[in-house]
Coordinates of C-alpha atoms in Angstrom, one line a residue:
M18 CA 82.1 -29.0 -54.0
P19 CA 80.3 -26.1 -52.4
P20 CA 77.3 -24.7 -54.3
K21 CA 77.9 -21.9 -56.7
Q22 CA 77.2 -18.5 -55.1
P23 CA 74.5 -16.4 -56.8
E24 CA 75.8 -13.6 -58.8
I25 CA 74.9 -10.1 -57.5
H26 CA 74.8 -7.2 -59.9
R27 CA 75.6 -4.4 -57.6
P28 CA 76.7 -1.0 -58.9
S29 CA 79.9 0.4 -57.7
L30 CA 80.1 4.1 -56.7
R31 CA 83.8 4.1 -57.1
P32 CA 85.6 3.5 -60.4
R33 CA 88.1 0.6 -60.2
R34 CA 91.6 0.4 -61.5
Y35 CA 90.8 -2.8 -63.3
G36 CA 87.8 -4.0 -65.4
I37 CA 84.9 -2.0 -66.7
L38 CA 82.7 0.0 -64.4
P39 CA 79.1 -1.1 -64.8
E40 CA 76.5 1.5 -65.6
I41 CA 74.6 2.7 -62.6
P42 CA 70.9 2.1 -62.7
H43 CA 68.7 5.1 -62.5
C44 CA 67.1 4.0 -59.3
Y45 CA 70.4 4.3 -57.5
L46 CA 70.8 7.8 -58.5
R47 CA 67.6 8.7 -56.6
R48 CA 68.5 6.9 -53.4
A49 CA 71.1 9.4 -52.6
V50 CA 73.1 11.1 -49.9
C51 CA 74.6 14.6 -49.9
R52 CA 77.6 16.0 -48.2
R53 CA 77.8 19.1 -46.0
Y54 CA 80.7 20.9 -44.4
N55 CA 80.4 20.7 -40.6
S56 CA 82.2 23.6 -39.0
R57 CA 82.3 22.1 -35.5
K58 CA 83.7 18.8 -36.5
H59 CA 85.8 20.2 -39.4
C60 CA 84.8 17.4 -41.7
Y61 CA 82.6 16.5 -44.6
L62 CA 79.6 14.5 -43.6
R63 CA 76.9 12.7 -45.6
C64 CA 73.4 13.6 -44.6
D65 CA 71.0 10.7 -44.4
A66 CA 68.3 12.0 -46.7
E67 CA 66.1 10.7 -49.5
G68 CA 65.3 12.6 -52.6
Y69 CA 68.7 14.1 -53.4
I70 CA 70.3 13.2 -56.7
N71 CA 73.5 11.4 -56.0
R72 CA 75.8 13.6 -58.0
R73 CA 78.9 11.7 -56.8
A74 CA 77.6 8.4 -58.1
Y75 CA 76.6 9.9 -61.4
F76 CA 79.9 11.7 -61.7
L77 CA 82.0 8.7 -60.8
G78 CA 80.0 6.4 -63.0
K79 CA 80.7 8.4 -66.1
R80 CA 84.3 9.4 -65.7
S81 CA 87.4 7.4 -66.5
V82 CA 89.5 5.6 -63.9
C83 CA 91.8 7.8 -61.8
F84 CA 93.8 10.7 -63.2
C85 CA 96.4 9.8 -65.8
R86 CA 96.8 12.6 -68.4
T87 CA 100.3 12.7 -69.9
R88 CA 102.3 15.6 -71.2
R89 CA 103.7 13.6 -74.2
P90 CA 101.0 11.1 -75.2
S91 CA 102.7 10.3 -78.5
E92 CA 105.9 8.9 -77.0
A93 CA 105.5 5.2 -76.1
T94 CA 108.8 4.2 -74.5
P95 CA 112.1 5.9 -73.6
A96 CA 115.1 5.5 -75.9
C97 CA 117.8 4.8 -73.4
A98 CA 119.0 5.5 -69.9
K99 CA 122.0 7.5 -68.8
R100 CA 123.6 8.7 -65.5
V101 CA 122.9 12.2 -64.2
G102 CA 126.5 13.3 -64.9
D103 CA 126.1 12.3 -68.5
I104 CA 122.8 14.1 -69.0
F105 CA 123.2 17.4 -67.1
D106 CA 126.0 20.0 -67.6
K107 CA 126.0 21.1 -63.9
P108 CA 123.6 18.7 -62.1
Q109 CA 122.3 19.8 -58.7
F110 CA 119.6 18.2 -56.6
F111 CA 118.3 21.6 -55.5
V112 CA 119.4 24.6 -57.5
H113 CA 117.9 27.2 -55.1
K114 CA 118.7 25.3 -51.9
D115 CA 115.2 23.9 -51.7
A116 CA 112.3 22.7 -53.9
H117 CA 110.2 25.4 -55.6
V118 CA 106.7 25.1 -56.9
M119 CA 107.8 26.2 -60.4
D120 CA 110.2 23.2 -60.6
T121 CA 107.8 20.4 -61.3
R122 CA 107.0 19.3 -64.8
Q123 CA 105.2 16.0 -65.7
G124 CA 106.7 13.8 -68.4
A125 CA 105.4 11.0 -70.5
E126 CA 104.1 9.0 -67.5
G127 CA 100.4 9.3 -66.6
D128 CA 101.2 10.3 -63.1
C129 CA 99.7 13.8 -62.9
W130 CA 98.2 12.7 -59.6
F131 CA 101.7 12.3 -58.2
I132 CA 103.4 15.3 -59.8
S133 CA 100.5 17.5 -58.6
S134 CA 101.1 16.1 -55.1
L135 CA 104.7 17.1 -55.3
G136 CA 103.7 20.6 -56.2
C137 CA 101.5 20.9 -53.1
L138 CA 104.5 20.1 -50.9
C139 CA 106.6 23.0 -52.4
V140 CA 104.8 25.9 -50.7
D141 CA 106.5 26.3 -47.4
V142 CA 104.3 27.9 -44.8
Q143 CA 103.5 26.0 -41.6
F144 CA 105.2 22.8 -42.8
P145 CA 108.5 23.9 -44.4
K146 CA 110.9 21.8 -46.4
L147 CA 108.5 18.9 -46.9
I148 CA 110.3 17.8 -50.1
A149 CA 113.7 18.0 -48.4
K150 CA 112.6 15.7 -45.6
L151 CA 111.9 12.9 -48.2
C152 CA 115.6 12.9 -49.2
P153 CA 117.7 14.8 -46.6
P154 CA 121.4 15.7 -47.5
E155 CA 122.8 12.9 -45.4
A156 CA 120.7 10.4 -47.4
R157 CA 122.2 11.2 -50.8
D158 CA 125.6 11.2 -52.3
E159 CA 125.4 13.2 -55.5
K160 CA 129.0 12.6 -56.5
V161 CA 128.7 8.8 -56.3
G162 CA 125.1 8.8 -57.6
V163 CA 123.2 7.1 -54.7
Y164 CA 120.0 8.5 -53.3
G165 CA 117.8 7.4 -50.4
F166 CA 114.1 8.4 -50.1
V167 CA 111.3 7.7 -47.6
F168 CA 107.6 7.3 -48.4
F169 CA 104.6 6.5 -46.2
R170 CA 102.9 3.2 -46.9
D171 CA 100.4 1.1 -45.0
G172 CA 100.8 3.0 -41.8
E173 CA 104.6 3.3 -41.7
W174 CA 107.5 5.0 -43.3
I175 CA 109.5 2.9 -45.8
S176 CA 112.9 3.7 -47.4
E177 CA 114.0 3.3 -51.0
I178 CA 117.5 3.5 -52.5
I179 CA 118.1 4.3 -56.2
D180 CA 121.0 5.0 -58.5
D181 CA 121.2 8.1 -60.7
K182 CA 120.3 6.6 -64.1
L183 CA 117.4 8.4 -65.8
Y184 CA 115.5 7.6 -69.0
I185 CA 115.8 10.0 -71.9
R186 CA 113.7 10.5 -75.0
A187 CA 116.3 10.4 -77.8
P188 CA 118.6 7.4 -78.6
D189 CA 122.3 7.7 -78.9
Y190 CA 123.7 9.0 -82.2
D191 CA 124.7 5.5 -83.4
D192 CA 121.4 4.0 -82.4
C193 CA 119.2 6.7 -84.0
D194 CA 117.7 5.1 -87.2
D195 CA 114.8 7.4 -87.8
E196 CA 114.5 10.5 -90.1
R197 CA 115.9 12.7 -87.3
R198 CA 119.4 11.2 -87.9
A199 CA 119.2 11.7 -91.6
V200 CA 118.1 15.3 -91.3
W201 CA 120.8 15.9 -88.7
D202 CA 123.6 14.5 -90.8
R203 CA 122.5 16.5 -93.9
S204 CA 122.3 19.8 -92.0
H205 CA 125.7 19.2 -90.1
S206 CA 127.7 17.5 -92.9
R207 CA 130.5 20.1 -92.8
L208 CA 131.3 19.6 -89.1
D209 CA 134.0 17.3 -87.8
P210 CA 132.5 13.9 -87.0
A211 CA 133.4 14.3 -83.3
V212 CA 131.9 17.7 -83.1
L213 CA 128.8 16.5 -85.0
R214 CA 128.2 13.7 -82.4
E215 CA 128.8 16.1 -79.5
E216 CA 126.3 18.6 -80.9
Y217 CA 123.8 15.8 -81.4
R218 CA 124.2 14.9 -77.7
K219 CA 123.8 18.5 -76.5
T220 CA 120.7 19.0 -78.6
F221 CA 118.8 15.8 -77.9
Q222 CA 120.3 14.2 -74.8
S223 CA 121.3 17.0 -72.4
N224 CA 119.7 18.6 -69.4
S225 CA 116.0 18.5 -68.2
D226 CA 114.4 18.7 -71.6
A227 CA 116.0 15.4 -72.6
L228 CA 114.2 13.4 -69.9
F229 CA 111.4 11.0 -70.8
F230 CA 109.6 11.1 -67.4
G231 CA 109.2 14.0 -65.0
S232 CA 111.7 16.8 -64.9
C233 CA 112.5 20.2 -63.3
A234 CA 112.0 23.5 -65.0
D235 CA 115.7 24.4 -64.4
P236 CA 117.9 22.7 -67.0
N237 CA 120.3 21.4 -64.3
E238 CA 118.0 20.5 -61.4
T239 CA 117.4 16.8 -60.6
W240 CA 115.1 16.3 -57.6
V241 CA 111.9 15.8 -59.5
P242 CA 113.0 12.9 -61.8
L243 CA 114.9 11.2 -59.0
I244 CA 112.0 11.3 -56.5
E245 CA 109.6 10.1 -59.3
K246 CA 112.0 7.2 -60.0
A247 CA 112.3 6.3 -56.3
F248 CA 108.5 6.3 -56.0
A249 CA 108.1 4.1 -59.0
K250 CA 110.7 1.7 -57.7
A251 CA 109.0 1.5 -54.3
H252 CA 105.9 0.4 -56.1
G253 CA 107.5 -2.0 -58.6
D254 CA 108.0 0.1 -61.8
F255 CA 106.8 3.1 -63.7
N256 CA 103.7 1.2 -64.9
A257 CA 102.6 0.9 -61.3
I258 CA 102.2 4.7 -60.8
D259 CA 100.3 5.2 -64.1
G260 CA 96.9 6.7 -62.9
G261 CA 95.9 7.4 -59.3
W262 CA 94.1 9.7 -56.9
P263 CA 95.8 13.0 -56.1
G264 CA 94.9 12.8 -52.4
E265 CA 96.6 9.4 -52.0
G266 CA 99.7 10.9 -53.5
I267 CA 100.0 13.5 -50.8
E268 CA 99.3 10.8 -48.2
D269 CA 102.2 8.8 -49.6
L270 CA 104.5 11.8 -49.3
T271 CA 103.5 13.2 -45.9
G272 CA 101.7 10.5 -43.9
G273 CA 98.6 12.8 -43.8
V274 CA 95.0 11.9 -44.0
T275 CA 92.8 12.9 -47.0
T276 CA 89.2 13.7 -47.2
E277 CA 87.5 13.8 -50.6
I278 CA 85.2 16.7 -51.5
V279 CA 82.8 16.6 -54.4
S280 CA 82.2 20.1 -55.7
A281 CA 78.6 19.5 -56.7
D282 CA 77.7 18.4 -53.2
I283 CA 79.1 21.4 -51.2
L284 CA 76.2 23.0 -49.4
D285 CA 78.1 25.8 -47.7
K286 CA 80.7 27.2 -50.0
D287 CA 81.4 30.2 -47.7
L288 CA 82.3 27.8 -44.9
L289 CA 84.5 25.7 -47.1
W290 CA 86.4 28.8 -48.1
N291 CA 86.8 30.1 -44.6
E292 CA 87.5 26.8 -42.8
G293 CA 89.3 25.0 -45.6
F294 CA 90.8 27.0 -48.5
L295 CA 92.1 29.8 -46.4
R296 CA 94.1 27.2 -44.4
V297 CA 95.9 25.7 -47.4
N298 CA 99.6 25.1 -46.7
K299 CA 98.9 26.0 -43.0
E300 CA 96.8 23.1 -41.7
F301 CA 95.9 21.3 -45.0
L302 CA 97.1 20.6 -48.4
F303 CA 94.7 20.7 -51.3
N304 CA 94.7 19.3 -54.8
S305 CA 91.9 18.8 -57.3
G306 CA 90.9 17.0 -60.5
T307 CA 88.7 17.4 -63.5
R308 CA 86.6 14.7 -65.1
Q309 CA 86.5 13.3 -68.6
Y310 CA 83.8 15.1 -70.5
G311 CA 81.4 13.5 -72.9
H312 CA 82.0 16.1 -75.7
A313 CA 85.5 16.2 -77.2
D314 CA 87.2 19.6 -77.2
P315 CA 90.6 19.0 -78.9
N316 CA 91.5 22.7 -79.0
E317 CA 90.3 23.3 -75.4
L318 CA 88.3 26.3 -76.5
G319 CA 85.3 25.5 -74.3
R320 CA 87.4 24.4 -71.3
Q321 CA 89.3 27.7 -71.0
G322 CA 92.6 26.0 -70.7
I323 CA 91.6 23.5 -68.1
E324 CA 92.5 19.9 -69.2
D325 CA 90.1 17.0 -69.0
D326 CA 90.7 14.1 -66.6
H327 CA 93.7 15.9 -65.0
A328 CA 95.0 16.6 -61.5
Y329 CA 96.0 20.1 -60.3
S330 CA 97.7 21.6 -57.2
L331 CA 96.1 24.3 -55.1
L332 CA 98.9 26.5 -53.9
R333 CA 97.3 29.6 -52.3
A334 CA 93.8 31.0 -51.5
V335 CA 93.4 34.7 -50.7
D336 CA 90.8 37.4 -50.3
Y337 CA 91.9 40.4 -52.4
N338 CA 89.7 43.5 -52.7
G339 CA 86.5 41.4 -52.3
N340 CA 87.7 38.7 -54.7
R341 CA 88.2 35.1 -53.6
L342 CA 91.1 33.9 -55.7
C343 CA 92.9 30.5 -56.0
M344 CA 96.4 30.0 -57.2
V345 CA 96.6 26.7 -59.1
K346 CA 99.4 24.7 -60.7
N347 CA 99.2 22.5 -63.8
P348 CA 101.8 19.7 -63.3
W349 CA 102.6 19.9 -67.0
G350 CA 104.4 23.2 -66.3
E351 CA 102.4 24.8 -69.1
T352 CA 98.8 25.2 -70.4
E353 CA 96.9 27.7 -68.1
W354 CA 93.4 29.0 -67.3
N355 CA 92.4 31.8 -69.7
G356 CA 89.3 33.1 -68.0
P357 CA 89.0 35.9 -65.4
W358 CA 92.2 36.6 -63.5
S359 CA 94.2 34.6 -66.0
D360 CA 97.6 36.0 -67.2
G361 CA 97.0 39.2 -69.2
S362 CA 93.3 39.5 -68.3
K363 CA 91.6 42.8 -67.6
E364 CA 91.4 42.2 -63.9
W365 CA 95.1 42.6 -63.3
T366 CA 96.5 45.9 -62.2
P367 CA 100.1 46.8 -61.1
E368 CA 98.9 46.9 -57.6
A369 CA 97.3 43.4 -57.8
M370 CA 100.5 42.0 -59.4
K371 CA 102.5 43.3 -56.5
A372 CA 100.1 42.3 -53.8
L373 CA 99.7 38.8 -55.1
E374 CA 103.4 38.5 -56.1
H375 CA 102.4 37.2 -59.6
K376 CA 104.2 37.4 -62.9
F377 CA 102.8 36.5 -66.3
G378 CA 104.3 33.5 -68.0
N379 CA 103.4 30.0 -69.3
E380 CA 104.8 28.0 -66.4
G381 CA 101.5 26.3 -65.5
I382 CA 100.8 28.6 -62.5
F383 CA 97.7 30.8 -62.7
W384 CA 95.0 32.5 -60.6
M385 CA 91.3 31.9 -61.0
P386 CA 88.2 32.9 -59.0
Y387 CA 87.0 30.6 -56.3
A388 CA 83.6 30.2 -58.0
D389 CA 85.2 29.1 -61.3
F390 CA 87.5 26.7 -59.4
L391 CA 84.5 24.9 -57.9
R392 CA 82.8 24.8 -61.3
R393 CA 85.8 23.5 -63.2
Y394 CA 87.2 21.0 -60.7
D395 CA 84.7 18.2 -59.9
Q396 CA 86.8 16.6 -57.1
I397 CA 88.9 18.3 -54.4
W398 CA 91.2 16.5 -51.9
R399 CA 91.9 18.0 -48.6
T400 CA 94.8 16.4 -46.7
R401 CA 95.4 17.2 -43.1
L402 CA 99.0 17.3 -41.9
F403 CA 99.9 16.4 -38.4
T404 CA 102.3 18.1 -36.0
D405 CA 104.5 16.4 -33.4
D406 CA 101.8 16.7 -30.7
W407 CA 99.5 14.3 -32.6
N408 CA 99.8 10.6 -31.8
I409 CA 98.9 7.6 -34.0
A410 CA 97.5 4.3 -32.9
Q411 CA 96.8 1.6 -35.4
H412 CA 95.8 -2.1 -35.5
W413 CA 95.6 -4.4 -38.6
T414 CA 93.6 -7.6 -39.1
T415 CA 92.3 -9.8 -41.8
I416 CA 88.6 -9.9 -42.7
Q417 CA 86.6 -12.5 -44.5
V418 CA 84.4 -10.4 -46.8
P419 CA 80.9 -11.7 -47.6
W420 CA 79.5 -11.4 -51.1
A421 CA 76.6 -9.4 -49.6
G422 CA 77.4 -5.9 -48.4
D423 CA 76.4 -6.3 -44.8
Y424 CA 78.3 -4.9 -41.9
N425 CA 80.9 -7.4 -40.8
D426 CA 80.8 -9.4 -37.6
T427 CA 84.4 -8.3 -36.8
K428 CA 84.7 -4.8 -35.5
F429 CA 87.3 -2.5 -34.0
E430 CA 87.1 -0.9 -30.5
F431 CA 89.2 1.9 -29.1
D432 CA 89.4 3.8 -25.8
L433 CA 90.0 7.5 -25.4
P434 CA 91.2 8.5 -21.9
K435 CA 90.0 12.1 -22.3
P436 CA 88.1 14.3 -24.8
A437 CA 89.8 14.9 -28.0
T438 CA 89.5 15.6 -31.7
A439 CA 90.0 12.2 -33.4
V440 CA 90.8 11.5 -37.1
I441 CA 89.7 8.0 -37.8
V442 CA 91.0 6.1 -40.9
L443 CA 90.0 2.6 -42.0
S444 CA 92.4 1.4 -44.7
Q445 CA 93.1 -1.6 -46.8
L446 CA 96.5 -2.4 -48.1
D447 CA 98.0 -0.2 -50.8
T448 CA 98.0 -2.8 -53.6
R449 CA 99.9 -0.5 -56.0
Y450 CA 103.3 -1.9 -54.8
F451 CA 102.4 -5.6 -55.5
M452 CA 100.3 -4.8 -58.6
G453 CA 100.0 -8.0 -60.7
L454 CA 99.5 -10.1 -57.5
T455 CA 96.3 -8.4 -56.4
G456 CA 94.0 -11.2 -57.5
Q457 CA 90.5 -10.9 -58.8
Y458 CA 88.9 -9.1 -55.8
T459 CA 88.6 -5.4 -55.2
F460 CA 87.1 -3.7 -52.1
Q461 CA 85.5 -0.5 -51.0
L462 CA 85.5 0.5 -47.4
S463 CA 83.1 2.4 -45.1
F464 CA 82.3 2.4 -41.4
R465 CA 80.1 3.6 -38.7
L466 CA 81.3 5.0 -35.4
H467 CA 79.2 4.2 -32.3
K468 CA 79.6 4.9 -28.6
S469 CA 80.0 1.5 -27.0
G470 CA 76.7 -0.1 -26.3
E471 CA 74.6 2.4 -28.3
K472 CA 72.7 1.6 -31.5
Q473 CA 72.7 5.1 -32.9
H474 CA 75.9 5.9 -34.7
I475 CA 77.8 9.2 -34.2
I476 CA 79.2 9.6 -37.7
R477 CA 80.0 7.6 -40.8
G478 CA 83.2 7.4 -42.7
Y479 CA 83.4 7.1 -46.5
S480 CA 86.1 6.4 -49.0
S481 CA 88.5 9.0 -50.2
G482 CA 90.2 7.2 -53.0
D483 CA 90.7 3.5 -53.5
R484 CA 92.1 2.4 -50.2
S485 CA 90.8 4.4 -47.2
A486 CA 87.6 5.7 -45.5
T487 CA 88.0 8.6 -43.2
T488 CA 86.2 10.9 -40.8
E489 CA 87.1 13.6 -38.2
V490 CA 85.1 14.2 -35.1
D491 CA 85.2 15.6 -31.6
L492 CA 84.8 12.8 -29.0
E493 CA 84.3 12.6 -25.3
A494 CA 86.4 10.2 -23.2
G495 CA 85.1 6.6 -23.4
T496 CA 85.0 3.5 -25.5
Y497 CA 83.9 3.5 -29.1
E498 CA 83.1 0.9 -31.7
V499 CA 83.9 1.0 -35.4
L500 CA 81.5 -1.2 -37.4
L501 CA 83.0 -2.2 -40.8
Q502 CA 81.2 -2.4 -44.1
I503 CA 83.5 -3.8 -46.8
S504 CA 82.0 -4.3 -50.2
G505 CA 83.8 -6.8 -52.5
Q506 CA 83.7 -7.3 -56.2
R507 CA 85.2 -10.1 -58.2
F508 CA 86.4 -9.5 -61.8
D509 CA 86.8 -12.8 -63.6
S510 CA 88.7 -11.0 -66.4
L511 CA 91.6 -10.4 -63.9
P512 CA 94.2 -13.1 -63.5
K513 CA 94.4 -15.2 -60.3
V514 CA 97.6 -14.9 -58.3
E515 CA 98.5 -18.6 -58.9
D516 CA 98.1 -18.0 -62.7
V517 CA 100.5 -15.0 -62.5
V518 CA 103.1 -17.1 -60.6
K519 CA 102.7 -20.0 -63.0
Q520 CA 103.2 -18.0 -66.1
N521 CA 106.0 -15.7 -64.9
W522 CA 108.2 -17.8 -62.5
L523 CA 110.7 -18.6 -65.2
A524 CA 110.7 -15.7 -67.6
R525 CA 110.3 -12.9 -65.0
R526 CA 111.8 -14.6 -62.0
E527 CA 113.5 -11.7 -60.4
K528 CA 110.6 -9.4 -60.9
L529 CA 108.2 -12.0 -59.5
M530 CA 110.3 -12.5 -56.5
S531 CA 110.5 -8.7 -55.8
I532 CA 106.8 -8.2 -56.1
G533 CA 106.0 -11.4 -54.3
L534 CA 108.1 -10.3 -51.3
S535 CA 106.0 -7.1 -51.2
Y536 CA 102.9 -9.2 -51.3
D537 CA 104.0 -11.4 -48.4
I538 CA 105.1 -8.5 -46.2
A539 CA 101.9 -6.6 -46.9
N540 CA 99.5 -9.5 -46.1
A541 CA 101.5 -10.4 -43.0
K542 CA 100.2 -7.3 -41.3
G543 CA 96.9 -9.0 -40.8
Q544 CA 98.2 -12.3 -39.7
G545 CA 100.2 -11.6 -36.5
V546 CA 99.6 -12.4 -32.9
E547 CA 97.7 -10.1 -30.6
S548 CA 100.2 -7.9 -28.9
E549 CA 100.1 -6.8 -25.3
P550 CA 98.8 -3.3 -24.7
E551 CA 101.6 -0.7 -24.5
P552 CA 101.8 1.9 -21.8
E553 CA 100.4 5.3 -22.5
P554 CA 103.0 7.6 -24.0
E555 CA 104.0 11.1 -22.8
P556 CA 101.5 13.7 -24.0
T557 CA 104.2 15.7 -25.9
A558 CA 105.8 12.8 -27.8
S559 CA 104.6 11.6 -31.2
V560 CA 104.0 7.9 -30.8
M561 CA 103.0 5.2 -33.3
T562 CA 101.7 1.9 -32.1
M563 CA 100.9 -1.0 -34.4
T564 CA 99.5 -4.4 -33.8
A565 CA 98.1 -7.1 -35.9
D566 CA 95.4 -9.7 -35.5
A567 CA 95.2 -13.3 -36.5
A568 CA 93.3 -14.0 -39.7
P569 CA 90.0 -15.9 -39.6
S570 CA 91.0 -18.0 -42.5
A571 CA 93.7 -18.3 -45.1
P572 CA 93.6 -16.0 -48.1
S573 CA 92.0 -17.5 -51.2
E574 CA 95.2 -17.0 -53.2
P575 CA 98.4 -18.5 -51.9
A576 CA 101.2 -16.2 -51.1
V577 CA 104.3 -16.4 -53.3
A578 CA 107.3 -18.1 -51.7
V579 CA 110.2 -15.7 -51.9
D580 CA 113.9 -16.0 -51.1
A581 CA 114.6 -12.5 -49.9
S582 CA 118.4 -13.0 -50.2
N583 CA 118.1 -13.0 -53.9
V584 CA 116.4 -9.6 -54.1
D585 CA 118.7 -6.7 -55.0
A586 CA 117.4 -3.6 -53.1
T587 CA 119.0 -1.3 -55.6
G588 CA 118.3 -3.4 -58.7
A589 CA 116.5 -2.4 -61.8
A590 CA 113.0 -3.2 -60.5
G591 CA 112.2 0.5 -60.4
T592 CA 113.8 1.4 -63.7
T593 CA 112.0 -1.1 -65.9
V594 CA 109.5 0.1 -68.4
G595 CA 106.7 -2.1 -69.6
A596 CA 107.1 -4.5 -66.7
A597 CA 103.6 -5.8 -66.6
F598 CA 103.4 -9.6 -66.0
T599 CA 102.6 -11.9 -68.9
V600 CA 99.2 -13.5 -68.2
D601 CA 96.9 -15.5 -70.3
T602 CA 93.5 -14.1 -69.4
E603 CA 91.4 -16.5 -71.5
P604 CA 89.2 -18.5 -69.2
D605 CA 89.4 -22.2 -69.1
P606 CA 86.0 -23.4 -70.6
A607 CA 86.3 -26.7 -68.7
S608 CA 86.6 -25.2 -65.3
D609 CA 83.8 -24.1 -63.0
E610 CA 83.6 -20.7 -61.4
A611 CA 85.3 -20.7 -58.0
P612 CA 83.1 -20.0 -55.0
W613 CA 83.3 -16.6 -53.4
D614 CA 86.3 -16.4 -51.1
A615 CA 87.3 -12.7 -50.6
V616 CA 89.8 -11.8 -47.9
C617 CA 90.8 -8.2 -47.2
V618 CA 93.6 -7.0 -44.8
V619 CA 92.3 -3.8 -43.1
G620 CA 93.7 -1.5 -40.5
L621 CA 92.2 1.1 -38.2
K622 CA 94.2 4.3 -37.5
V623 CA 93.2 6.8 -34.8
F624 CA 95.0 10.2 -34.7
T625 CA 94.6 12.1 -31.5
P626 CA 96.5 15.2 -30.1
G627 CA 98.3 14.8 -26.8
M628 CA 97.5 11.1 -26.2
A629 CA 97.3 7.7 -27.9
A630 CA 94.1 5.7 -28.3
A631 CA 94.1 2.0 -27.4
I632 CA 92.7 -0.1 -30.3
R633 CA 91.6 -3.7 -30.3
V634 CA 89.7 -6.1 -32.6
V635 CA 86.6 -7.8 -31.5
K636 CA 85.7 -11.0 -33.3
P637 CA 82.9 -13.5 -32.7
T638 CA 84.0 -16.8 -31.1
A639 CA 82.2 -19.9 -30.1
A640 CA 82.1 -18.6 -26.5
A641 CA 80.9 -15.1 -27.6
P642 CA 79.1 -15.4 -30.9
A643 CA 77.9 -12.3 -32.8
V644 CA 74.5 -11.2 -31.7
G645 CA 72.7 -10.3 -34.9
K646 CA 73.8 -8.1 -37.8
A647 CA 74.2 -4.4 -37.6
N648 CA 71.3 -2.7 -39.5
L649 CA 72.2 -1.3 -42.9
D650 CA 71.9 2.5 -43.3
V651 CA 68.7 4.0 -44.7
D652 CA 70.5 5.1 -47.9
D653 CA 72.4 1.8 -48.5
P654 CA 71.6 0.4 -52.0
E655 CA 71.4 -3.1 -50.5
K656 CA 68.8 -2.3 -47.8
D657 CA 65.5 -4.1 -48.3
A658 CA 63.1 -1.5 -49.5
T659 CA 60.2 -3.2 -47.7
E660 CA 62.0 -3.1 -44.3
K661 CA 60.6 -0.5 -41.9
V662 CA 63.0 2.2 -40.8
A663 CA 63.5 2.2 -37.0
K664 CA 62.5 5.5 -35.4

């Protein structure tokens, strides 16, 4: 048996979906990096500098995992499910011929990160009808009750088909056994029984207010609950979309690339306003989030209407009479900012109301000053959208991740035939859609970009959420190397894949097969055969190329054998509540801890306008072994403090 690997207590600068985030030692708060907005490269960079307090590490170490505030926290489960025609009086997918930003309202699910992303897509400027493209008219039959949606996942568009059954909050009249039924019967005792039952249905089970999960503000509009259901089904069930990062939500809906901005680390706020915020809904989409504060404020008096640990949509940014103003949407569809420029505040005049096209009301949409926006929202996500003249090249492979956080021996290379602005994304698999079969390992990605043969890096890419690290840079023609740094953590409290299969193969067979199929398909991306290079596409065509590379070793957890013929594509997998697998997490006292065996499937995507990059994987072999390890960065927590820094 191999010797037991030493346990490394390494702080994580990114909160994980599972387990408890360890406290960050004070020494790591001093060895810090800062971010600055680079106008030439249009990206946020980290400056290699000692002496700055790492506000990002401190902030992330203290906050809760992801964004998961709910609108109705007291309701545990829905009462029943009914078809759209049985809920709505006059159901319409779009009431006003298209989605509107005032439509979205979050329900009892903790998916404010997703609903806020939907709100960002509703402001049609340079990219119109983004919501309609997810479910075009030819992909839905509202009379029959069948809808087809598309989402972006792991570098490609996937489709999902659903029926029109939606969960509602109140049970049927005959199933209602709480005090509500007794009160209703007493107050309507003089009515005919048939009329009494119909009035009960109209009061508790009709139109948008009856829905348990997300809904539209219009009582007869259906696009929000249906797209939320399709997104939940695409990822397994509603439990799978509870909590997340707002930027990743926009990526899943648009195929864009998100860069995370920490408000406390912005050095040039004027540049961010001019080069970023003023381009909202033109070149970028923005959403933001607040953290969980240490002091409880149940009446929200000190927060001025801004909720803790909650995601918001940034809809507009304007300069009005010397005031920098941001238009923001709370996905709840209610509860607004009550500071300067809030509804009814002294700053508003009839001229301002007309110029900004604003009306007072509690629909969750409000204006606030730019300075207050940066103070209230700790994290901002900027998602770049791509037009048809951008091309995407991508390549996936499987990496054996060491327990030490060194740069990996495997690296990516890509060729640019001419100078271009390149958006570079290093991604791992989106584990949300095979949640439960993720195993005990979690990973955080970063990378360095080098000109081929040069030791000094050009730029570094850092994580923007759980699954990707990104950067954007202007490059000359030539060959470039992407050095990978993948940090892995193992949580023994999480179940192993084989344990999940063993304990659910009989009781949850269909669910296990569905999620297992997703697991197999996802991990197969990194286990293919090297493909032949494809010819360069025409400059005006939008091209996506994807290749995969052979894995260096088999994954530590065996893939689940699945018979795809038994999986119903339109089944109830996406309409099941409380579908978490049953797993006994008690450790076996007689078993020894397994050796470190972390495997991560990663892909490199390079977006370039007017041409496609050629990507390949370079792995050490017996004939061409790796020549030494890439040096760790000067601000890396794992760097030996006694090592001299090369000048």
